[in-house]
Short mmCIF file of C-alpha atoms and ligand atoms in Angstrom, two decimals:
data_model
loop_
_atom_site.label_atom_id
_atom_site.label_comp_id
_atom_site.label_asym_id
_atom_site.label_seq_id
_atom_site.Cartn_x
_atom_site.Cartn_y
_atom_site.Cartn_z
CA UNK A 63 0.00 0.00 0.00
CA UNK A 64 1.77 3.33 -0.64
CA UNK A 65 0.32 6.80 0.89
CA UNK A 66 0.86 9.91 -1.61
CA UNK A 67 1.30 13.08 -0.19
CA UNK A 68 -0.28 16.24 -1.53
CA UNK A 69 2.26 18.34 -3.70
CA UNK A 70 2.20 21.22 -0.25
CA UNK A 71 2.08 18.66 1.83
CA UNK A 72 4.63 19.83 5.17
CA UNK A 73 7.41 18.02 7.12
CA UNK A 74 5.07 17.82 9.95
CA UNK A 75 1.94 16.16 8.15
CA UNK A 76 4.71 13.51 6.63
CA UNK A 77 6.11 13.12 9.78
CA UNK A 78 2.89 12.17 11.43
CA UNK A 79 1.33 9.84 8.77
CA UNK A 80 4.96 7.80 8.87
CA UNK A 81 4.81 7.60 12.78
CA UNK A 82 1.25 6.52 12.29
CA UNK A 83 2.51 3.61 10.26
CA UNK A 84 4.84 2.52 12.75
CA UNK A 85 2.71 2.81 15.45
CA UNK A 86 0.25 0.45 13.70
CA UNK A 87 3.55 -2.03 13.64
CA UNK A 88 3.98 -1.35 10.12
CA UNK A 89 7.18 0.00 8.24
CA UNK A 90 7.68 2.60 5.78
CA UNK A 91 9.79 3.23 2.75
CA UNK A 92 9.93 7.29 2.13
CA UNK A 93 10.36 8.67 -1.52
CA UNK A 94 10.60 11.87 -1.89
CA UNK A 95 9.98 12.59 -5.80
CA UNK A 96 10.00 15.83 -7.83
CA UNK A 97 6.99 17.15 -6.92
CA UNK A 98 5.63 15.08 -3.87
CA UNK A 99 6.99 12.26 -1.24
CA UNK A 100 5.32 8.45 -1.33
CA UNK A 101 5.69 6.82 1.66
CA UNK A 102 5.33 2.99 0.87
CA UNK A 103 3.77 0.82 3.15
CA UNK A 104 4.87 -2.66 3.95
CA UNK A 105 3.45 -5.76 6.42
CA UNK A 106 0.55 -7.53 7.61
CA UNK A 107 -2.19 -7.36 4.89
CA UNK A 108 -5.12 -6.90 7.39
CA UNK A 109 -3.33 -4.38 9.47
CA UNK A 110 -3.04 -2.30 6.25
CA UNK A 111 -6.90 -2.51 5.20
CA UNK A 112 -7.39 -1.30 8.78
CA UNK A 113 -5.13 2.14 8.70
CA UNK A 114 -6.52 2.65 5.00
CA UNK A 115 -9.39 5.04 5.38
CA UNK A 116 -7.69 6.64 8.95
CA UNK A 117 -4.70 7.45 6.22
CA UNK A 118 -6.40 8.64 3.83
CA UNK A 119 -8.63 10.77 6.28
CA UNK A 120 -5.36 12.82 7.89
CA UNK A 121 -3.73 15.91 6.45
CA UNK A 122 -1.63 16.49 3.59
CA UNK A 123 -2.40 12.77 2.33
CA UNK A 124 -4.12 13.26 -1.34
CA UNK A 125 -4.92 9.45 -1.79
CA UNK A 126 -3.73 5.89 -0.14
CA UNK A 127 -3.06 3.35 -3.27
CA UNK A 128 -3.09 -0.81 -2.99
CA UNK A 129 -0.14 -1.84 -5.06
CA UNK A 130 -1.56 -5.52 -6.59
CA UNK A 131 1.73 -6.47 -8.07
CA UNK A 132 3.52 -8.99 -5.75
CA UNK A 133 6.50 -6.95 -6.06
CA UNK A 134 5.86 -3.09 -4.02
CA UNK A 135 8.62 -0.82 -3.54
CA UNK A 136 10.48 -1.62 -7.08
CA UNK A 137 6.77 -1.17 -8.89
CA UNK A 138 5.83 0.77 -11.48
CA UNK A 139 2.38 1.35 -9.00
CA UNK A 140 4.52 2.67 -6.45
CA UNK A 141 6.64 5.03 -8.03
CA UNK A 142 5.61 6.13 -11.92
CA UNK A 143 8.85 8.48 -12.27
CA UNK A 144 11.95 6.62 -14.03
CA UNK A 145 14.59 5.74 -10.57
CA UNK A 146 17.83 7.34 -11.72
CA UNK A 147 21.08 4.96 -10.20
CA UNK A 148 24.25 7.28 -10.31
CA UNK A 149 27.58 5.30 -10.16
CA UNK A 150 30.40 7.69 -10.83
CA UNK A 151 29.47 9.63 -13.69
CA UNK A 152 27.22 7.28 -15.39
CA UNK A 153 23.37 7.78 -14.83
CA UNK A 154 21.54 4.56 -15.25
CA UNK A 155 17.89 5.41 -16.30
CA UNK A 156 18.00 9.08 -17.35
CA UNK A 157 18.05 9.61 -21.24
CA UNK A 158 21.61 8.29 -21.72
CA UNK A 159 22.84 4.80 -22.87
CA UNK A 160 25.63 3.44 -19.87
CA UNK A 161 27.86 1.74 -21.63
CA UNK A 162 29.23 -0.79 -18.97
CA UNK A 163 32.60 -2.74 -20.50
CA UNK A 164 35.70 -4.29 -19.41
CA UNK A 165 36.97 -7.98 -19.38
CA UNK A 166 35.13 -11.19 -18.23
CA UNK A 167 37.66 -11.71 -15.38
CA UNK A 168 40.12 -9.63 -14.23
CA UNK A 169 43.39 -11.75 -14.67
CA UNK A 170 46.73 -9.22 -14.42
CA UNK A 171 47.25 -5.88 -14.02
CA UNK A 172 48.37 -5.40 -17.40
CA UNK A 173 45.60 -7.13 -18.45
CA UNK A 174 43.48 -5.48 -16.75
CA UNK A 175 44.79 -1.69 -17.42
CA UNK A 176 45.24 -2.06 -20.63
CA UNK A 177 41.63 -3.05 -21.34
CA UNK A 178 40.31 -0.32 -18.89
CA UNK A 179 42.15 2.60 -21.20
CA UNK A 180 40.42 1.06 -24.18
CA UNK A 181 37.08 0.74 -23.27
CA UNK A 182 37.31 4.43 -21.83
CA UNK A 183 38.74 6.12 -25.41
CA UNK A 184 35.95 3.75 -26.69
CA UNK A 185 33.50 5.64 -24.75
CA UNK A 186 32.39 3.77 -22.04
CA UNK A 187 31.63 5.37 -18.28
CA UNK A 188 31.65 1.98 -16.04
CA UNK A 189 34.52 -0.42 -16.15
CA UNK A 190 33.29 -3.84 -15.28
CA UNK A 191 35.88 -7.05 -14.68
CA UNK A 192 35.44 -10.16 -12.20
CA UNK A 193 37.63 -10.67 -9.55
CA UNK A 194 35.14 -13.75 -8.03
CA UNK A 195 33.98 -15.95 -10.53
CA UNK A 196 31.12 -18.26 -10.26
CA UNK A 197 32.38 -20.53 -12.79
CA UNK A 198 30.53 -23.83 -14.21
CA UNK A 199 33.41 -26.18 -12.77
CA UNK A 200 34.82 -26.08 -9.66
CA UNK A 201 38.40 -26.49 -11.99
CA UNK A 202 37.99 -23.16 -13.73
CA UNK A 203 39.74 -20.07 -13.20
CA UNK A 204 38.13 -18.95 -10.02
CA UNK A 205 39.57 -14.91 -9.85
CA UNK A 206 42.10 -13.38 -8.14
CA UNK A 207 40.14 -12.57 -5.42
CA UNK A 208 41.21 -9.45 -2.95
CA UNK A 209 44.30 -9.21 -5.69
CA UNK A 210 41.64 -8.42 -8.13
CA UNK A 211 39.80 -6.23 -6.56
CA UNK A 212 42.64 -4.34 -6.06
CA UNK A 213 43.66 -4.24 -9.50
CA UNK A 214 40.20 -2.83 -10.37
CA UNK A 215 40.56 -0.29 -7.89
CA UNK A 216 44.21 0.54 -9.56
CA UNK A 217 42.00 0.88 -12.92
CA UNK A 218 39.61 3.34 -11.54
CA UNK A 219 42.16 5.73 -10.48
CA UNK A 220 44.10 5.58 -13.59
CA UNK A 221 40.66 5.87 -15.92
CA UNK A 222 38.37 7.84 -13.78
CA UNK A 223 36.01 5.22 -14.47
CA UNK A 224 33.26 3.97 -11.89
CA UNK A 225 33.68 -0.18 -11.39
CA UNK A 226 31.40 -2.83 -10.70
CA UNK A 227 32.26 -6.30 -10.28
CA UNK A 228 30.80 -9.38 -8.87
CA UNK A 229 30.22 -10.53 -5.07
CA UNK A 230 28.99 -13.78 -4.56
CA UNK A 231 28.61 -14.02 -0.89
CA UNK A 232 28.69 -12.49 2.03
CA UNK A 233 32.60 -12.15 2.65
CA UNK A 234 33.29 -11.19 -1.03
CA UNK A 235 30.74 -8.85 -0.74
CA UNK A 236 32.37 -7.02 2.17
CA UNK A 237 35.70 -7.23 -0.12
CA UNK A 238 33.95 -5.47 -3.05
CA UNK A 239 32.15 -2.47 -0.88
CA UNK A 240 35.39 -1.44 0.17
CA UNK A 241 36.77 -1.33 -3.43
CA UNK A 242 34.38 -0.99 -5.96
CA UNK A 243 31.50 1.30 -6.91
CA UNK A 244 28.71 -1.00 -7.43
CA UNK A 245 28.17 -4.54 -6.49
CA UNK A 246 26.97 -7.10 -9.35
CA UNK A 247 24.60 -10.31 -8.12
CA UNK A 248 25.09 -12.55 -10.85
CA UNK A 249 22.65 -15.15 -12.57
CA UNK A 250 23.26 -17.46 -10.79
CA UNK A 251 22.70 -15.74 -7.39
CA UNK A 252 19.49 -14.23 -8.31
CA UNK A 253 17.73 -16.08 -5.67
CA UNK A 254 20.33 -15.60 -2.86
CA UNK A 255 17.95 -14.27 -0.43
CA UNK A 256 20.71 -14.14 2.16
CA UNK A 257 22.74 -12.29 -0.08
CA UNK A 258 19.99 -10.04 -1.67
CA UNK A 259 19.42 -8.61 1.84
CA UNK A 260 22.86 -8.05 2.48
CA UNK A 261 23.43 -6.39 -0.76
CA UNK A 262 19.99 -4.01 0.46
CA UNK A 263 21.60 -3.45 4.23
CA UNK A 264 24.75 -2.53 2.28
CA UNK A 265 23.36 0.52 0.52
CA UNK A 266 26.02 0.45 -2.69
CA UNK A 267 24.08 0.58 -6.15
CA UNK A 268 23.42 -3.05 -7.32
CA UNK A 269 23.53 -4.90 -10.80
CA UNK A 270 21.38 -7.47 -10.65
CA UNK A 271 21.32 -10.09 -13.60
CA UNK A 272 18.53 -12.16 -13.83
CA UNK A 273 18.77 -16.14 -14.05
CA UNK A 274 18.87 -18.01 -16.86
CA UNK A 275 15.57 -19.60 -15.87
CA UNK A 276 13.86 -16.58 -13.51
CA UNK A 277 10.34 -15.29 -14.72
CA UNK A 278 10.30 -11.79 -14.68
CA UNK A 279 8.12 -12.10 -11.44
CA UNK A 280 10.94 -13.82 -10.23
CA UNK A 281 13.66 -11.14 -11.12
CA UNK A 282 11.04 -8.74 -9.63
CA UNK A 283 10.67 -10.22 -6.30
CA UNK A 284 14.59 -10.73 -6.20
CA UNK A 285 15.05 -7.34 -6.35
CA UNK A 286 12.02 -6.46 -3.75
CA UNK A 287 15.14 -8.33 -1.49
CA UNK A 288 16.96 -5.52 -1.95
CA UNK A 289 14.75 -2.35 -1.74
CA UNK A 290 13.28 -4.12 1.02
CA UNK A 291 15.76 -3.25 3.05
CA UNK A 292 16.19 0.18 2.33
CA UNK A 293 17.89 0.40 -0.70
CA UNK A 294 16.76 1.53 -4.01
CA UNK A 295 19.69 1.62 -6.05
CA UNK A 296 18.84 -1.35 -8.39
CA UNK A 297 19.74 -1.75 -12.09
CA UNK A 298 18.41 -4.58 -13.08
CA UNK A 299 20.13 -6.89 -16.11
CA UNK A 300 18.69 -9.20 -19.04
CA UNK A 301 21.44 -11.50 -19.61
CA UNK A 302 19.86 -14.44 -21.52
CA UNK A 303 17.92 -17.43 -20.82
CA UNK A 304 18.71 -21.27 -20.69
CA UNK A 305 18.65 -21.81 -24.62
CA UNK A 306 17.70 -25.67 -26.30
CA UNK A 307 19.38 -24.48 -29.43
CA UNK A 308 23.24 -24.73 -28.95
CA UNK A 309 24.11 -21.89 -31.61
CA UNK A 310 23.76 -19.28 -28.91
CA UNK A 311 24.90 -19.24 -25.43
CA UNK A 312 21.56 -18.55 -23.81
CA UNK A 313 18.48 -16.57 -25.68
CA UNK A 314 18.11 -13.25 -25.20
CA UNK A 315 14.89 -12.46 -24.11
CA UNK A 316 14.50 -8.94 -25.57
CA UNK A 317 10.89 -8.39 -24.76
CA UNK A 318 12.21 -8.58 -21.16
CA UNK A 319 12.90 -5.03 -22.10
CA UNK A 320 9.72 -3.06 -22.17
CA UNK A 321 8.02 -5.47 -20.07
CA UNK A 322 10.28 -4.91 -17.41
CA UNK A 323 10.10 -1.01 -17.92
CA UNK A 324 6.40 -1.42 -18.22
CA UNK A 325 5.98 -3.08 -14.56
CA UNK A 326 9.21 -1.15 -12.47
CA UNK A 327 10.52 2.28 -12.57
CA UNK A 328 14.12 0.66 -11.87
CA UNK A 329 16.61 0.55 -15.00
CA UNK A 330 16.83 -2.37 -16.85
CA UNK A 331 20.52 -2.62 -19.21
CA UNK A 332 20.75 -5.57 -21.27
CA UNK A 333 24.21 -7.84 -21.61
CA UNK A 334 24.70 -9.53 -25.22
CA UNK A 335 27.69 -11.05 -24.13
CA UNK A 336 26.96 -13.60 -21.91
CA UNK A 337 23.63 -14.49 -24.24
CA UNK A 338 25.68 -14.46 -27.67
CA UNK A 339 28.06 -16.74 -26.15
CA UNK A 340 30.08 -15.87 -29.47
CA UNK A 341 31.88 -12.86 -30.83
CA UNK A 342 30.10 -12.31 -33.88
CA UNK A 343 26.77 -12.09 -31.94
CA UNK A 344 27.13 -9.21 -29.33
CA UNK A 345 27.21 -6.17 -31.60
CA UNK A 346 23.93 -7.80 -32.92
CA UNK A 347 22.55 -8.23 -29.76
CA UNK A 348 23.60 -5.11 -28.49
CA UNK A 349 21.85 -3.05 -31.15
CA UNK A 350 18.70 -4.78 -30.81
CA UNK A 351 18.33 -3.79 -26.86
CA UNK A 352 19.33 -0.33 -27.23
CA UNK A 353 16.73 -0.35 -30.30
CA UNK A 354 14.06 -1.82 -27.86
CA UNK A 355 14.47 0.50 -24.99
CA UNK A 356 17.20 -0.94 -22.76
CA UNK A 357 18.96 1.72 -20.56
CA UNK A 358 22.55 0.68 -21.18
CA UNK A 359 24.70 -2.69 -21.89
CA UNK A 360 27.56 -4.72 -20.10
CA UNK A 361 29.79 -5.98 -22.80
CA UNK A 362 33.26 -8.42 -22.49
CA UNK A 363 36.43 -7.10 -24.13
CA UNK A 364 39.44 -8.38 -23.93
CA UNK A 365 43.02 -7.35 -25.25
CA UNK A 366 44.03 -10.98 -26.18
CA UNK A 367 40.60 -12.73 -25.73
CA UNK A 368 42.68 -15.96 -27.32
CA UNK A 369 44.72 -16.18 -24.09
CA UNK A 370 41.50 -15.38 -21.74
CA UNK A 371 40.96 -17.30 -18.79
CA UNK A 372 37.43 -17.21 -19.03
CA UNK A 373 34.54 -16.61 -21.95
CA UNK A 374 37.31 -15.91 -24.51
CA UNK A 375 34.93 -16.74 -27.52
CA UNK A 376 32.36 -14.28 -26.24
CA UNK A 377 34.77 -10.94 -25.11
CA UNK A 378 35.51 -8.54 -28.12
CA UNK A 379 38.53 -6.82 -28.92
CA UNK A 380 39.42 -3.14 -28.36
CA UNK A 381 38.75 -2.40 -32.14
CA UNK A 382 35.31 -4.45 -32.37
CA UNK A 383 34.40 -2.08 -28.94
CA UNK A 384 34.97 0.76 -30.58
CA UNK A 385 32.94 -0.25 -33.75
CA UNK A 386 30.08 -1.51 -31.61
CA UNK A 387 29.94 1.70 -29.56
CA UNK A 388 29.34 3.71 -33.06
CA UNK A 389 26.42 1.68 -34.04
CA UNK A 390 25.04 1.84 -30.68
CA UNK A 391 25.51 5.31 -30.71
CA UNK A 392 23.53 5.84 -34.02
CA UNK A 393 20.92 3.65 -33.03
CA UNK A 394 20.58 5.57 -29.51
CA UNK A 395 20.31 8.57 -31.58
CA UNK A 396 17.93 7.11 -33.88
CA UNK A 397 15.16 6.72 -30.81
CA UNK A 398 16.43 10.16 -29.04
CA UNK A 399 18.54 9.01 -26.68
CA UNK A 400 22.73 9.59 -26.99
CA UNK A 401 25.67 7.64 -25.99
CA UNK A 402 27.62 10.40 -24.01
CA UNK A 403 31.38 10.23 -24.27
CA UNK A 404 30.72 8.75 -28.34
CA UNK A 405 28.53 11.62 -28.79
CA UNK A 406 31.45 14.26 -27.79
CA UNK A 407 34.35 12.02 -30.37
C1 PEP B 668 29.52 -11.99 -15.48
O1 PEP B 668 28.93 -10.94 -15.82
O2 PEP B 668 30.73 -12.05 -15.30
C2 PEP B 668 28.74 -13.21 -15.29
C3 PEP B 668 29.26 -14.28 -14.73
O3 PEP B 668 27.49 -13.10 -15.76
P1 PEP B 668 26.17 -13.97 -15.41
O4 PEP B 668 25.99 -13.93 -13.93
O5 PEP B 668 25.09 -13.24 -16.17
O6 PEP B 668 26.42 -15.36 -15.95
MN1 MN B 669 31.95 -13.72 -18.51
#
């Protein structure tokens, strides 16, 4: 249930419809929009039937809504305005296209750096590179770990460029707060509940990819995990679903695109890496989500994807970056929204 304010509404009529809330053993998610605050209302169904009309009866309150969806706080029902998640200089969700790149895994610091300068003359504004791997077999490169990490932090200060990289439970998460800008819960995490929360009580803006066999209800509800505990600072990812036809990686479900931005105000980017599972495929891929509404990509690049210790056949090279980031560009511009940094080369 979510209680909208009246445009005038004061600090003092707020004040008292929250404590209200609380005193009815309920709790309260505050948004405070453009032109008026929401305060969302979560817990026991019966108890909230039972404050409805005393609500919607004190002042400053224009109207108390029932939000049907299972999934509240990251609802387009709750909140109709577009959530903007800043990380660095990269706005997720405004009219811009983040470009997220960098390689698979972070695996030296050459490695690493030399991609990073790339990807940034390219024209991307988030670095991305995993230094915790949740690979297939327990026999695969598994990162570098804290080493990582601090490579990627080495990148950033070089570059300028925000990171995000991967945490996949509760002590790498820890590891990546303190170094990173943004926390990615990969695919196959998507239903860590433990580590959803955590990721909420943390407060650092999330990427959260969406597994290979989630409904979007699913995705939704994973990401409820997080806002649920108090923070809103979700982007959420299409990265592909499990596939029968072994030409792709996964399928890339690119109506997941304006459904998702049909049913939550959060940003949704899309990654055509992981999907394509081969080279060829991501520029592709990556046209046809900016073209159908997506917010921004993740793509894999690597300087010697040959030699890489992970997804080689999947990361492009600096020169295929570049091209991709032109036709993204022209496509962005083709449905009014820009690329930044390609718009200013
Ligand atoms: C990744 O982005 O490095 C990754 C492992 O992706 P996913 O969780 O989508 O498989
Ligand atoms: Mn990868």
């Amino acid at each position: 249930m979510i209680v909208i304010m009246q445009p005038g509404a004061d600090l003092a009529q707020t004040e008292s419809v929250i404590q209200r809330v609380r005193d009815a053993g309920l709790s309260v998610h505050r948004s405070e929009g453009v032109m008026r605050t929401i305060i969302g209302v979560i817990g026991d169904d019966s108890t909230k039937e039972q404050l409805r009309s005393m609500l919607e009866a004190m002042d400053g309150v224009e109207r108390v809504v029932k939000v049907l969806q299972p999934f509240k706080l990251v609802s387009r029902e709750y909140l109709q305005e577009n959530t903007v998640v800043d990380v660095g200089n990269a706005r997720f969700g405004g009219p811009e296209v983040v470009m997220i790149a960098g390689p698979c895994s972070v695996e030296s610091r050459d490695q690493t750096l030399t991609v990073a300068r790339a990807v940034k003359a390219a024209g991307a504004t988030v670095l991305r590179g995993g230094a915790f791997k949740p690979r297939t077999s327990p026999y695969s490169f598994q990162g570098l770990e804290e080493e990582g990490l601090r490579i990627l932090a080495d990148a950033r200060a070089e570059t300028g460029l925000p990171v995000v990289t991967e945490a996949m439970d509760s002590r790498s998460l820890e590891l990546v707060l303190r170094y990173c800008n943004m926390v990615q819960i990969g695919a196959r995490n998507m239903q860590n509940y433990t580590l959803l929360r955590e990721a909420g009580r943390a407060g650092a803006p999330v990427l959260l990819k969406r597994g290979p066999s989630a409904t979007l209800e699913e995705f939704l509800l994973a990401a409820e995990y997080v806002a649920s505990e108090g923070n809103g600072k979700i982007v959420l990812c299409e990265r592909g679903l499990r596939a029968f036809d072994g030409y792709t990686r996964f399928t890339l479900d690119i109506s997941a695109v304006p459904v998702l931005k049909k049913l939550t105000h959060l940003p949704v980017i899309v990654d055509p890496s992981h999907a394509a599972g081969k080279r060829d495929y991501v520029a592709p891929l990556a046209r046809a989500a900016v073209a159908a509404g997506a917010d921004g990509l993740i793509v894999e690049v690597h300087n010697e994807p040959e030699k890489a210790l992970s997804d080689g056949p999947q990361q492009l090279r600096e020169a295929e970056f570049g091209e991709l980031m032109r036709k993204v560009a022209t496509i962005a511009t083709a449905i009014g929204r820009t690329v930044p940094a390609v718009s200013r080369v």
